Amino acid sequence: MSARTIAVFGSHVLAEQDGVQTVLPDRWVLLEAGRIAAVSPARPAADLVLDAPGRLVLPGLINIHHHSVSEMIARARGEAPGGAGSVAKIVYQVLMPLTLRAGTLLSKQERLAIARLGMLQLLLGGCTSVMEPFRPVLAEMFEAAEEFGLRYWGAPYLFSTADPQFRADGSVDYAATTADDSSRDLAEWNALHARWQGAGDGRIAVAMSPHATDTCDPALLRACLDRARELGVPFTIHLAQSPDEVVTIRARHGCSPAEYLDRAGVLVPGTLAAHCVACSDDDLRLMAARGVVVLNCPRIFAREGILAPFARFERHGLKVCVATDGYGGDLLGDLSMAAMVSRLWAGDAGAVTAEALLESVTAGAATALGRADLGAIREGAAGDVTVFDLTHPQIAPLRDPRRALLAYSGSARMETLIVAGRPLVSGGRWLGGDEAAVAAAGEAAVRRLWNLPEVAAALGG
């Protein structure tokens, strides 16, 4: 579907007025030349008119931390009897080695099939933009993102210790760190940046992503931040994602992971820190003082019986963006979980608001990425919108569209998705091809990994 101008009617439009997002009733959003040309109560002339009643029109949702390939490889692992075990176990016994294996065992077409399925899941989850860390051997993620039309910040990992091994006693064996490891990864990152930055008519970008505090030495961290600043790209890292990481860093450096980053000089304004579930209150105060942004993925941790409360980070004065980490790109599911987890943690039904949660995946995430033109419905902003159908009987009677979206809706109610003025999803269906064929090809590639004896042993039940 293509059109020079598109008019989208919303019974409820989350628009920006005087820098504040507010729900406007019965508004038309006019998209022209990839931008929002007007927001008005009067119906404009347009090549394509979308005027179904009862729709909530949002700025395109931004999923700022997602892992397509590792999530698919570990699909249902956490729901098996006994769960996935410790976070360290799932990271270092399952996700890290198996994504590395995917880069060598699978053909380019198989890796591309998994990447395409990941992009399809993100689109059907309502995401117009995503930032995704992954191993450089899975660079097909860039190709799939360009093909599927969403905005994409690929974030190839950099390591000082690229292949840690999970021991039977529950500890992690980190390989020796050499200067050559870091130099190799920086060279590889630079090559991917040269190839992909600005591709897809500017939709594709490359972010800097040293993997984590326990796999990156101070020299690599500083080199990554220097290069990110030089190029003006986002800088993101996993921080305190498990108690095991805290123990490791304290044994090595005599401090917490957040303090380690601070001593290395990379805990700075705009650092995008994923998870932070094992941060102390002192750590969070330090991070807030430094201007760090927390990327909060509550559902993946709730699956393991761990609370990752949005409200805890927010109460320490941190900027917080909700993201999926996995779960098929279902960002609305993580927003709903963020509300529930925060209320359980605080023992307070008012611990977090729907307004703050939606802000975190629209204007808040856009600011974190340095893209003021995203995450808002206002004249001149990028023409990215996500539309939900709020007419379903399970949502009625409707009083507050934002609260209803988080409490009673679901990604299945996502109806229309437009990126840069181009419709990618309509009527809840992907417009780019055969969804079933994409899913079948992706599943076949993942099953090749599942069928390996060592992979089956790692995944368990």
Short mmCIF file of N, CA, C and O in Angstrom, two decimals, residues 307-402:
data_model
loop_
_atom_site.label_atom_id
_atom_site.label_comp_id
_atom_site.label_asym_id
_atom_site.label_seq_id
_atom_site.Cartn_x
_atom_site.Cartn_y
_atom_site.Cartn_z
N LEU A 307 11.50 -9.11 40.48
CA LEU A 307 10.81 -7.85 40.24
C LEU A 307 11.78 -6.82 39.64
O LEU A 307 12.87 -6.63 40.16
N ALA A 308 11.34 -6.19 38.58
CA ALA A 308 12.10 -5.09 37.96
C ALA A 308 11.16 -3.90 37.87
O ALA A 308 10.60 -3.60 36.81
N PRO A 309 10.95 -3.18 38.98
CA PRO A 309 9.90 -2.17 39.03
C PRO A 309 10.28 -0.85 38.36
O PRO A 309 11.24 -0.19 38.76
N PHE A 310 9.50 -0.46 37.39
CA PHE A 310 9.63 0.86 36.77
C PHE A 310 9.61 1.94 37.84
O PHE A 310 10.40 2.89 37.81
N ALA A 311 8.69 1.80 38.80
CA ALA A 311 8.52 2.83 39.83
C ALA A 311 9.77 2.99 40.69
O ALA A 311 10.06 4.10 41.17
N ARG A 312 10.51 1.92 40.93
CA ARG A 312 11.72 2.04 41.75
C ARG A 312 12.73 2.96 41.07
O ARG A 312 13.32 3.83 41.71
N PHE A 313 12.95 2.78 39.78
CA PHE A 313 13.89 3.63 39.06
C PHE A 313 13.37 5.06 38.98
O PHE A 313 14.12 6.03 39.18
N GLU A 314 12.09 5.19 38.71
CA GLU A 314 11.49 6.52 38.58
C GLU A 314 11.60 7.29 39.90
O GLU A 314 11.88 8.49 39.89
N ARG A 315 11.39 6.61 41.02
CA ARG A 315 11.43 7.29 42.32
C ARG A 315 12.83 7.76 42.70
O ARG A 315 12.99 8.62 43.57
N HIS A 316 13.84 7.18 42.06
CA HIS A 316 15.21 7.65 42.29
C HIS A 316 15.59 8.78 41.32
O HIS A 316 16.75 9.18 41.28
N GLY A 317 14.62 9.26 40.56
CA GLY A 317 14.87 10.38 39.68
C GLY A 317 15.47 10.01 38.34
O GLY A 317 15.94 10.89 37.60
N LEU A 318 15.44 8.72 38.00
CA LEU A 318 15.99 8.27 36.73
C LEU A 318 14.97 8.37 35.61
O LEU A 318 13.76 8.17 35.83
N LYS A 319 15.44 8.67 34.42
CA LYS A 319 14.61 8.53 33.24
C LYS A 319 14.53 7.03 32.92
O LYS A 319 15.55 6.33 32.94
N VAL A 320 13.32 6.55 32.61
CA VAL A 320 13.11 5.12 32.42
C VAL A 320 12.35 4.90 31.11
O VAL A 320 11.36 5.60 30.84
N CYS A 321 12.80 3.93 30.32
CA CYS A 321 12.09 3.53 29.10
C CYS A 321 11.75 2.05 29.22
O CYS A 321 12.63 1.23 29.49
N VAL A 322 10.50 1.70 29.02
CA VAL A 322 10.10 0.29 29.02
C VAL A 322 10.46 -0.33 27.67
O VAL A 322 10.32 0.30 26.61
N ALA A 323 10.92 -1.57 27.72
CA ALA A 323 11.27 -2.31 26.50
C ALA A 323 10.96 -3.78 26.73
O ALA A 323 10.58 -4.19 27.83
N THR A 324 11.14 -4.59 25.70
CA THR A 324 10.70 -5.98 25.78
C THR A 324 11.79 -6.97 26.16
O THR A 324 11.51 -7.98 26.80
N ASP A 325 13.02 -6.74 25.71
CA ASP A 325 14.12 -7.70 25.83
C ASP A 325 13.83 -8.96 25.01
O ASP A 325 14.76 -9.61 24.54
N GLY A 326 12.60 -9.32 24.85
CA GLY A 326 12.21 -10.51 24.10
C GLY A 326 10.70 -10.54 23.95
O GLY A 326 10.07 -9.55 23.66
N TYR A 327 10.10 -11.70 24.16
CA TYR A 327 8.64 -11.85 24.10
C TYR A 327 8.06 -11.35 22.78
O TYR A 327 7.01 -10.72 22.75
N GLY A 328 8.73 -11.62 21.68
CA GLY A 328 8.15 -11.37 20.38
C GLY A 328 7.85 -9.92 20.06
O GLY A 328 7.05 -9.63 19.18
N GLY A 329 8.48 -9.00 20.75
CA GLY A 329 8.24 -7.60 20.45
C GLY A 329 6.92 -7.07 20.95
O GLY A 329 6.46 -6.02 20.50
N ASP A 330 6.30 -7.76 21.90
CA ASP A 330 5.00 -7.34 22.44
C ASP A 330 5.21 -6.23 23.47
O ASP A 330 5.17 -6.47 24.68
N LEU A 331 5.42 -5.02 23.00
CA LEU A 331 5.74 -3.91 23.89
C LEU A 331 4.57 -3.57 24.81
O LEU A 331 4.76 -3.20 25.97
N LEU A 332 3.36 -3.71 24.31
CA LEU A 332 2.19 -3.42 25.15
C LEU A 332 2.13 -4.38 26.34
O LEU A 332 1.75 -3.99 27.45
N GLY A 333 2.53 -5.62 26.13
CA GLY A 333 2.57 -6.57 27.23
C GLY A 333 3.54 -6.15 28.31
O GLY A 333 3.27 -6.32 29.51
N ASP A 334 4.70 -5.59 27.92
CA ASP A 334 5.65 -5.13 28.92
C ASP A 334 5.18 -3.87 29.62
O ASP A 334 5.46 -3.67 30.81
N LEU A 335 4.45 -3.02 28.92
CA LEU A 335 3.88 -1.84 29.58
C LEU A 335 2.88 -2.25 30.65
O LEU A 335 2.86 -1.71 31.77
N SER A 336 2.03 -3.21 30.32
CA SER A 336 1.07 -3.71 31.29
C SER A 336 1.77 -4.36 32.48
O SER A 336 1.40 -4.14 33.64
N MET A 337 2.82 -5.15 32.19
CA MET A 337 3.58 -5.79 33.26
C MET A 337 4.29 -4.75 34.12
O MET A 337 4.39 -4.90 35.34
N ALA A 338 4.80 -3.69 33.49
CA ALA A 338 5.48 -2.63 34.24
C ALA A 338 4.54 -2.02 35.27
O ALA A 338 4.95 -1.72 36.41
N ALA A 339 3.29 -1.83 34.90
CA ALA A 339 2.31 -1.28 35.84
C ALA A 339 2.08 -2.24 37.00
O ALA A 339 2.10 -1.85 38.17
N MET A 340 1.86 -3.51 36.69
CA MET A 340 1.56 -4.49 37.73
C MET A 340 2.74 -4.70 38.67
O MET A 340 2.58 -4.75 39.90
N VAL A 341 3.94 -4.87 38.10
CA VAL A 341 5.13 -5.11 38.92
C VAL A 341 5.39 -3.92 39.85
O VAL A 341 5.72 -4.09 41.03
N SER A 342 5.23 -2.71 39.33
CA SER A 342 5.46 -1.53 40.16
C SER A 342 4.48 -1.45 41.32
O SER A 342 4.84 -1.10 42.45
N ARG A 343 3.23 -1.79 41.05
CA ARG A 343 2.21 -1.75 42.11
C ARG A 343 2.47 -2.82 43.16
O ARG A 343 2.31 -2.57 44.36
N LEU A 344 2.88 -4.00 42.72
CA LEU A 344 3.20 -5.06 43.69
C LEU A 344 4.42 -4.68 44.52
O LEU A 344 4.44 -4.89 45.73
N TRP A 345 5.43 -4.11 43.87
CA TRP A 345 6.64 -3.72 44.58
C TRP A 345 6.36 -2.64 45.63
O TRP A 345 6.83 -2.71 46.76
N ALA A 346 5.56 -1.66 45.23
CA ALA A 346 5.29 -0.53 46.11
C ALA A 346 4.14 -0.78 47.08
O ALA A 346 4.00 -0.06 48.07
N GLY A 347 3.32 -1.80 46.79
CA GLY A 347 2.11 -1.98 47.58
C GLY A 347 1.17 -0.81 47.44
O GLY A 347 0.47 -0.43 48.38
N ASP A 348 1.15 -0.25 46.22
CA ASP A 348 0.43 1.00 45.99
C ASP A 348 -0.12 1.00 44.57
O ASP A 348 0.65 0.94 43.61
N ALA A 349 -1.44 1.07 44.44
CA ALA A 349 -2.06 1.06 43.12
C ALA A 349 -1.70 2.29 42.30
O ALA A 349 -1.83 2.29 41.07
N GLY A 350 -1.22 3.35 42.96
CA GLY A 350 -0.84 4.56 42.25
C GLY A 350 0.65 4.69 42.04
O GLY A 350 1.15 5.79 41.78
N ALA A 351 1.37 3.56 42.10
CA ALA A 351 2.84 3.61 42.02
C ALA A 351 3.34 4.12 40.69
O ALA A 351 4.42 4.72 40.60
N VAL A 352 2.58 3.90 39.64
CA VAL A 352 3.00 4.35 38.32
C VAL A 352 1.75 4.64 37.50
O VAL A 352 0.69 4.05 37.73
N THR A 353 1.84 5.57 36.58
CA THR A 353 0.67 5.97 35.79
C THR A 353 0.78 5.48 34.35
O THR A 353 1.89 5.28 33.82
N ALA A 354 -0.37 5.31 33.72
CA ALA A 354 -0.39 4.96 32.30
C ALA A 354 0.27 6.04 31.48
O ALA A 354 0.94 5.76 30.47
N GLU A 355 0.09 7.30 31.88
CA GLU A 355 0.70 8.41 31.15
C GLU A 355 2.21 8.29 31.14
O GLU A 355 2.87 8.46 30.09
N ALA A 356 2.82 7.98 32.29
CA ALA A 356 4.28 7.86 32.37
C ALA A 356 4.78 6.68 31.57
O ALA A 356 5.82 6.75 30.90
N LEU A 357 4.05 5.58 31.61
CA LEU A 357 4.48 4.38 30.88
C LEU A 357 4.44 4.62 29.37
O LEU A 357 5.38 4.26 28.65
N LEU A 358 3.36 5.22 28.87
CA LEU A 358 3.30 5.49 27.44
C LEU A 358 4.32 6.53 27.02
O LEU A 358 4.90 6.45 25.93
N GLU A 359 4.57 7.50 27.88
CA GLU A 359 5.61 8.49 27.60
C GLU A 359 6.97 7.80 27.43
O GLU A 359 7.80 8.20 26.60
N SER A 360 7.20 6.73 28.20
CA SER A 360 8.50 6.06 28.19
C SER A 360 8.78 5.35 26.87
O SER A 360 9.94 5.07 26.56
N VAL A 361 7.74 5.01 26.11
CA VAL A 361 7.95 4.31 24.83
C VAL A 361 7.62 5.21 23.64
O VAL A 361 7.54 4.74 22.51
N THR A 362 7.43 6.49 23.92
CA THR A 362 7.20 7.45 22.83
C THR A 362 8.21 8.59 22.96
O THR A 362 9.37 8.43 22.59
N ALA A 363 7.82 9.71 23.54
CA ALA A 363 8.71 10.87 23.62
C ALA A 363 9.95 10.59 24.46
O ALA A 363 11.05 11.05 24.13
N GLY A 364 9.79 9.83 25.55
CA GLY A 364 10.93 9.53 26.40
C GLY A 364 11.99 8.72 25.67
O GLY A 364 13.19 9.00 25.76
N ALA A 365 11.54 7.68 24.96
CA ALA A 365 12.49 6.86 24.21
C ALA A 365 13.11 7.63 23.05
O ALA A 365 14.28 7.46 22.73
N ALA A 366 12.31 8.50 22.41
CA ALA A 366 12.85 9.32 21.33
C ALA A 366 13.96 10.23 21.82
O ALA A 366 15.01 10.39 21.17
N THR A 367 13.76 10.84 23.00
CA THR A 367 14.79 11.69 23.59
C THR A 367 16.04 10.87 23.89
O THR A 367 17.17 11.32 23.64
N ALA A 368 15.86 9.68 24.43
CA ALA A 368 17.01 8.82 24.75
C ALA A 368 17.81 8.48 23.50
O ALA A 368 19.04 8.32 23.57
N LEU A 369 17.16 8.37 22.37
CA LEU A 369 17.83 8.05 21.11
C LEU A 369 18.33 9.30 20.39
O LEU A 369 18.95 9.19 19.32
N GLY A 370 18.05 10.47 20.95
CA GLY A 370 18.48 11.70 20.29
C GLY A 370 17.67 12.05 19.07
O GLY A 370 18.17 12.72 18.16
N ARG A 371 16.39 11.66 19.05
CA ARG A 371 15.52 11.90 17.90
C ARG A 371 14.26 12.64 18.34
O ARG A 371 13.21 12.05 18.58
N ALA A 372 14.36 13.96 18.44
CA ALA A 372 13.23 14.77 18.88
C ALA A 372 12.06 14.73 17.91
O ALA A 372 10.94 15.11 18.26
N ASP A 373 12.30 14.28 16.68
CA ASP A 373 11.23 14.22 15.69
C ASP A 373 10.38 12.96 15.82
O ASP A 373 9.35 12.84 15.14
N LEU A 374 10.78 12.03 16.66
CA LEU A 374 10.02 10.80 16.87
C LEU A 374 9.22 10.89 18.17
O LEU A 374 9.41 11.78 18.98
N GLY A 375 8.32 9.92 18.35
CA GLY A 375 7.63 9.78 19.63
C GLY A 375 6.59 10.82 19.93
O GLY A 375 6.17 10.97 21.07
N ALA A 376 6.14 11.56 18.91
CA ALA A 376 5.14 12.61 19.15
C ALA A 376 4.25 12.77 17.93
O ALA A 376 4.69 12.57 16.79
N ILE A 377 2.99 13.13 18.19
CA ILE A 377 2.08 13.51 17.10
C ILE A 377 1.92 15.03 17.19
O ILE A 377 1.23 15.57 18.05
N ARG A 378 2.62 15.70 16.31
CA ARG A 378 2.57 17.15 16.20
C ARG A 378 3.02 17.52 14.79
O ARG A 378 3.72 16.74 14.12
N GLU A 379 2.66 18.66 14.34
CA GLU A 379 3.05 19.11 13.01
C GLU A 379 4.57 19.12 12.88
O GLU A 379 5.27 19.66 13.73
N GLY A 380 5.07 18.51 11.82
CA GLY A 380 6.49 18.47 11.54
C GLY A 380 7.21 17.25 12.06
O GLY A 380 8.35 16.97 11.67
N ALA A 381 6.59 16.48 12.97
CA ALA A 381 7.22 15.26 13.49
C ALA A 381 7.21 14.18 12.42
O ALA A 381 6.50 14.25 11.41
N ALA A 382 8.02 13.16 12.64
CA ALA A 382 8.07 12.04 11.70
C ALA A 382 6.70 11.37 11.59
O ALA A 382 5.96 11.28 12.57
N GLY A 383 6.39 10.88 10.41
CA GLY A 383 5.09 10.29 10.14
C GLY A 383 5.00 8.85 10.58
O GLY A 383 4.72 7.95 9.77
N ASP A 384 5.21 8.61 11.89
CA ASP A 384 5.13 7.28 12.47
C ASP A 384 3.94 7.24 13.43
O ASP A 384 3.89 8.00 14.40
N VAL A 385 3.00 6.34 13.18
CA VAL A 385 1.85 6.20 14.08
C VAL A 385 1.53 4.73 14.30
O VAL A 385 1.73 3.90 13.42
N THR A 386 1.04 4.45 15.49
CA THR A 386 0.53 3.12 15.83
C THR A 386 -0.92 3.30 16.28
O THR A 386 -1.20 4.15 17.12
N VAL A 387 -1.82 2.52 15.69
CA VAL A 387 -3.26 2.68 15.93
C VAL A 387 -3.83 1.41 16.56
O VAL A 387 -3.62 0.30 16.05
N PHE A 388 -4.53 1.58 17.67
CA PHE A 388 -5.19 0.46 18.35
C PHE A 388 -6.70 0.61 18.25
O PHE A 388 -7.24 1.72 18.34
N ASP A 389 -7.38 -0.52 18.10
CA ASP A 389 -8.84 -0.57 18.06
C ASP A 389 -9.35 -0.76 19.49
O ASP A 389 -9.10 -1.79 20.11
N LEU A 390 -10.05 0.23 20.00
CA LEU A 390 -10.59 0.15 21.36
C LEU A 390 -12.09 -0.14 21.38
O LEU A 390 -12.76 0.15 22.37
N THR A 391 -12.60 -0.72 20.31
CA THR A 391 -14.04 -1.00 20.26
C THR A 391 -14.39 -2.41 20.72
O THR A 391 -15.57 -2.77 20.75
N HIS A 392 -13.42 -3.23 21.06
CA HIS A 392 -13.68 -4.61 21.43
C HIS A 392 -14.54 -4.66 22.70
O HIS A 392 -14.34 -3.85 23.62
N PRO A 393 -15.49 -5.60 22.78
CA PRO A 393 -16.34 -5.70 23.98
C PRO A 393 -15.55 -5.87 25.28
O PRO A 393 -16.02 -5.44 26.35
N GLN A 394 -14.37 -6.49 25.22
CA GLN A 394 -13.59 -6.67 26.44
C GLN A 394 -13.06 -5.35 26.99
O GLN A 394 -12.67 -5.27 28.15
N ILE A 395 -13.04 -4.32 26.16
CA ILE A 395 -12.54 -3.01 26.59
C ILE A 395 -13.69 -2.12 27.05
O ILE A 395 -13.50 -1.20 27.84
N ALA A 396 -14.90 -2.39 26.56
CA ALA A 396 -16.06 -1.56 26.91
C ALA A 396 -16.49 -1.80 28.36
O ALA A 396 -16.35 -2.91 28.89
N PRO A 397 -17.02 -0.78 29.03
CA PRO A 397 -17.16 0.60 28.58
C PRO A 397 -15.84 1.36 28.72
O PRO A 397 -15.09 1.15 29.68
N LEU A 398 -15.57 2.23 27.77
CA LEU A 398 -14.30 2.95 27.73
C LEU A 398 -14.42 4.28 28.46
O LEU A 398 -15.29 5.09 28.16
N ARG A 399 -13.52 4.49 29.41
CA ARG A 399 -13.51 5.77 30.13
C ARG A 399 -12.23 6.54 29.84
O ARG A 399 -12.28 7.70 29.46
N ASP A 400 -11.09 5.91 30.03
CA ASP A 400 -9.79 6.55 29.80
C ASP A 400 -9.02 5.69 28.81
O ASP A 400 -8.65 4.56 29.12
N PRO A 401 -8.76 6.18 27.59
CA PRO A 401 -8.16 5.33 26.57
C PRO A 401 -6.76 4.84 26.92
O PRO A 401 -6.39 3.71 26.57
N ARG A 402 -5.96 5.67 27.59
CA ARG A 402 -4.60 5.23 27.93
C ARG A 402 -4.63 4.11 28.96
O ARG A 402 -3.93 3.09 28.82
#
